[in-house]
């Protein structure tokens, strides 16, 4: 059974990506995640980007798990 991919923002931490997904570079090259659940860096300081290495704890990164305001209106 194909499990739908999900993304879970962790408070003050990474984005957890679970399920059936393909991770690619902006040029379309596939990045092998090595597993079905990965933690993606959200603080920008990881030494193994795009994956999280826990640096967010050391640098004091803060971000909520849920949106803090409404989404911006898309312009076409």
XYZ file of N, CA and C in Angstrom:
228
model
N 0.833 -1.174 0.000
C 0.000 0.000 0.000
C 0.884 1.245 0.000
N 0.557 2.225 -0.828
C 1.304 3.473 -0.883
C 0.818 4.409 0.212
N 1.712 4.749 1.111
C 1.396 5.668 2.189
C 1.604 7.091 1.687
N 0.608 7.944 1.888
C 0.704 9.340 1.465
C 1.755 10.036 2.318
N 2.549 10.882 1.696
C 3.574 11.628 2.419
C 2.937 12.660 3.327
N 3.573 12.878 4.479
C 3.117 13.921 5.397
C 4.330 14.695 5.895
N 4.108 15.970 6.186
C 5.153 16.834 6.725
C 4.658 17.378 8.057
N 5.455 17.199 9.102
C 5.090 17.673 10.425
C 6.155 18.646 10.920
N 5.811 19.949 11.047
C 6.771 20.895 11.623
C 6.848 20.669 13.135
N 8.036 20.442 13.652
C 8.229 20.257 15.092
C 8.556 21.602 15.721
N 7.910 21.912 16.842
C 8.182 23.172 17.523
C 9.669 23.272 17.841
N 10.271 24.397 17.441
C 11.695 24.675 17.664
C 12.610 23.619 17.051
N 12.128 22.890 16.053
C 12.939 21.825 15.472
C 12.707 21.641 13.991
N 12.993 20.446 13.502
C 12.961 20.161 12.065
C 11.553 19.928 11.522
N 11.506 19.720 10.230
C 10.296 19.246 9.554
C 10.451 17.739 9.419
N 9.500 16.977 9.944
C 9.539 15.520 9.789
C 8.763 15.144 8.543
N 9.413 14.455 7.647
C 8.816 14.012 6.385
C 8.678 12.505 6.453
N 7.424 12.037 6.343
C 7.134 10.606 6.468
C 6.337 10.122 5.265
N 6.464 8.838 4.983
C 5.625 8.224 3.969
C 6.325 8.005 2.648
N 5.522 8.019 1.596
C 6.015 7.769 0.251
C 6.353 9.108 -0.400
N 7.634 9.439 -0.478
C 8.059 10.729 -1.027
C 9.317 10.561 -1.848
N 9.587 11.547 -2.673
C 10.840 11.644 -3.408
C 11.451 12.981 -3.055
N 12.686 12.964 -2.617
C 13.408 14.174 -2.252
C 14.375 14.481 -3.386
N 14.301 15.703 -3.919
C 15.158 16.078 -5.047
C 15.836 17.414 -4.797
N 16.933 17.639 -5.521
C 17.576 18.948 -5.507
C 16.746 19.868 -6.394
N 17.058 21.149 -6.387
C 16.328 22.080 -7.247
C 16.562 21.789 -8.723
N 17.612 21.027 -9.028
C 17.890 20.645 -10.412
C 17.259 19.310 -10.792
N 16.517 18.715 -9.867
C 15.816 17.479 -10.163
C 16.580 16.207 -9.863
N 17.769 16.316 -9.286
C 18.540 15.124 -8.926
C 17.952 14.524 -7.652
N 17.763 13.221 -7.650
C 17.173 12.546 -6.495
C 18.186 12.469 -5.356
N 17.733 12.806 -4.148
C 18.537 12.677 -2.936
C 18.033 11.436 -2.214
N 18.900 10.480 -1.992
C 18.517 9.251 -1.297
C 18.359 9.546 0.185
N 17.143 9.450 0.716
C 16.941 9.758 2.134
C 17.426 8.650 3.060
N 17.564 7.429 2.551
C 18.050 6.323 3.359
C 17.013 5.698 4.268
N 15.821 6.279 4.342
C 14.744 5.743 5.191
C 13.418 6.361 4.796
N 12.325 5.877 5.400
C 10.978 6.369 5.062
C 10.557 7.570 5.892
N 11.295 7.888 6.946
C 11.039 9.086 7.744
C 12.354 9.839 7.875
N 12.340 11.131 7.524
C 13.544 11.951 7.644
C 13.196 13.256 8.354
N 14.200 13.850 8.971
C 14.068 15.162 9.597
C 14.808 16.152 8.714
N 14.085 17.144 8.211
C 14.680 18.158 7.347
C 14.983 19.415 8.149
N 16.162 19.979 7.924
C 16.609 21.163 8.646
C 15.679 22.337 8.380
N 15.332 23.045 9.463
C 14.510 24.237 9.344
C 15.262 25.466 9.853
N 16.356 25.264 10.591
C 17.085 26.406 11.151
C 18.135 26.947 10.187
N 18.536 26.136 9.199
C 19.536 26.572 8.225
C 20.971 26.370 8.668
N 21.206 25.761 9.822
C 22.564 25.642 10.352
C 23.116 24.217 10.338
N 22.347 23.247 9.857
C 22.789 21.859 9.843
C 24.018 21.675 8.951
N 24.910 20.800 9.369
C 26.094 20.471 8.576
C 25.786 19.400 7.535
N 24.587 18.822 7.586
C 24.229 17.761 6.637
C 22.949 18.111 5.876
N 22.782 19.409 5.534
C 21.583 19.850 4.814
C 21.334 18.975 3.596
N 20.115 18.666 3.260
C 18.894 19.224 3.804
C 18.425 18.544 5.092
N 19.204 17.600 5.613
C 18.791 16.846 6.783
C 19.176 17.575 8.074
N 18.422 17.334 9.111
C 18.663 17.926 10.429
C 19.755 17.142 11.156
N 20.659 17.878 11.816
C 21.676 17.218 12.640
C 21.571 17.621 14.112
N 20.487 18.309 14.473
C 20.275 18.715 15.857
C 20.857 20.067 16.223
N 21.487 20.746 15.279
C 22.110 22.043 15.553
C 21.109 23.070 16.055
N 19.835 22.923 15.692
C 18.816 23.888 16.130
C 18.796 24.029 17.649
N 19.133 22.962 18.363
C 19.158 23.010 19.833
C 20.304 23.885 20.328
N 21.448 23.796 19.667
C 22.642 24.545 20.072
C 22.495 26.040 19.775
N 21.899 26.374 18.640
C 21.805 27.779 18.228
C 20.559 28.479 18.755
N 19.704 27.752 19.454
C 18.510 28.356 20.032
C 17.436 28.707 19.025
N 17.306 27.898 17.989
C 16.282 28.129 16.959
C 14.893 28.030 17.574
N 14.022 28.971 17.212
C 12.641 28.964 17.685
C 11.691 29.112 16.512
N 10.732 28.226 16.440
C 9.675 28.282 15.428
C 8.505 27.459 15.940
N 7.297 27.918 15.678
C 6.126 27.176 16.146
C 5.863 25.946 15.296
N 5.003 25.085 15.789
C 4.587 23.912 15.035
C 3.443 24.252 14.081
N 2.644 25.247 14.458
C 1.484 25.658 13.643
C 1.698 27.076 13.103
N 0.988 27.442 12.049
C 1.113 28.803 11.518
C 0.764 29.849 12.580
N 1.465 30.969 12.556
C 1.205 32.034 13.510
C 0.250 33.083 12.941
N -0.008 33.026 11.653
C -0.956 33.946 11.018
C -1.498 33.275 9.765
N -2.414 33.959 9.095
C -2.997 33.408 7.861
C -1.969 33.300 6.750
N -2.278 32.471 5.795
C -1.404 32.302 4.643
C -1.499 33.502 3.731
N -0.398 33.888 3.081
C -0.455 35.017 2.143
C -1.329 34.675 0.937
N -1.932 35.677 0.375
C -2.770 35.500 -0.804
C -1.856 35.333 -2.016
N -2.111 34.274 -2.782
C -1.293 34.006 -3.977
C -1.656 34.993 -5.075
N -0.627 35.463 -5.759
C -0.858 36.348 -6.901
C -0.537 35.597 -8.180
N -1.421 35.671 -9.133
C -1.225 34.936 -10.388
C -0.658 35.804 -11.468
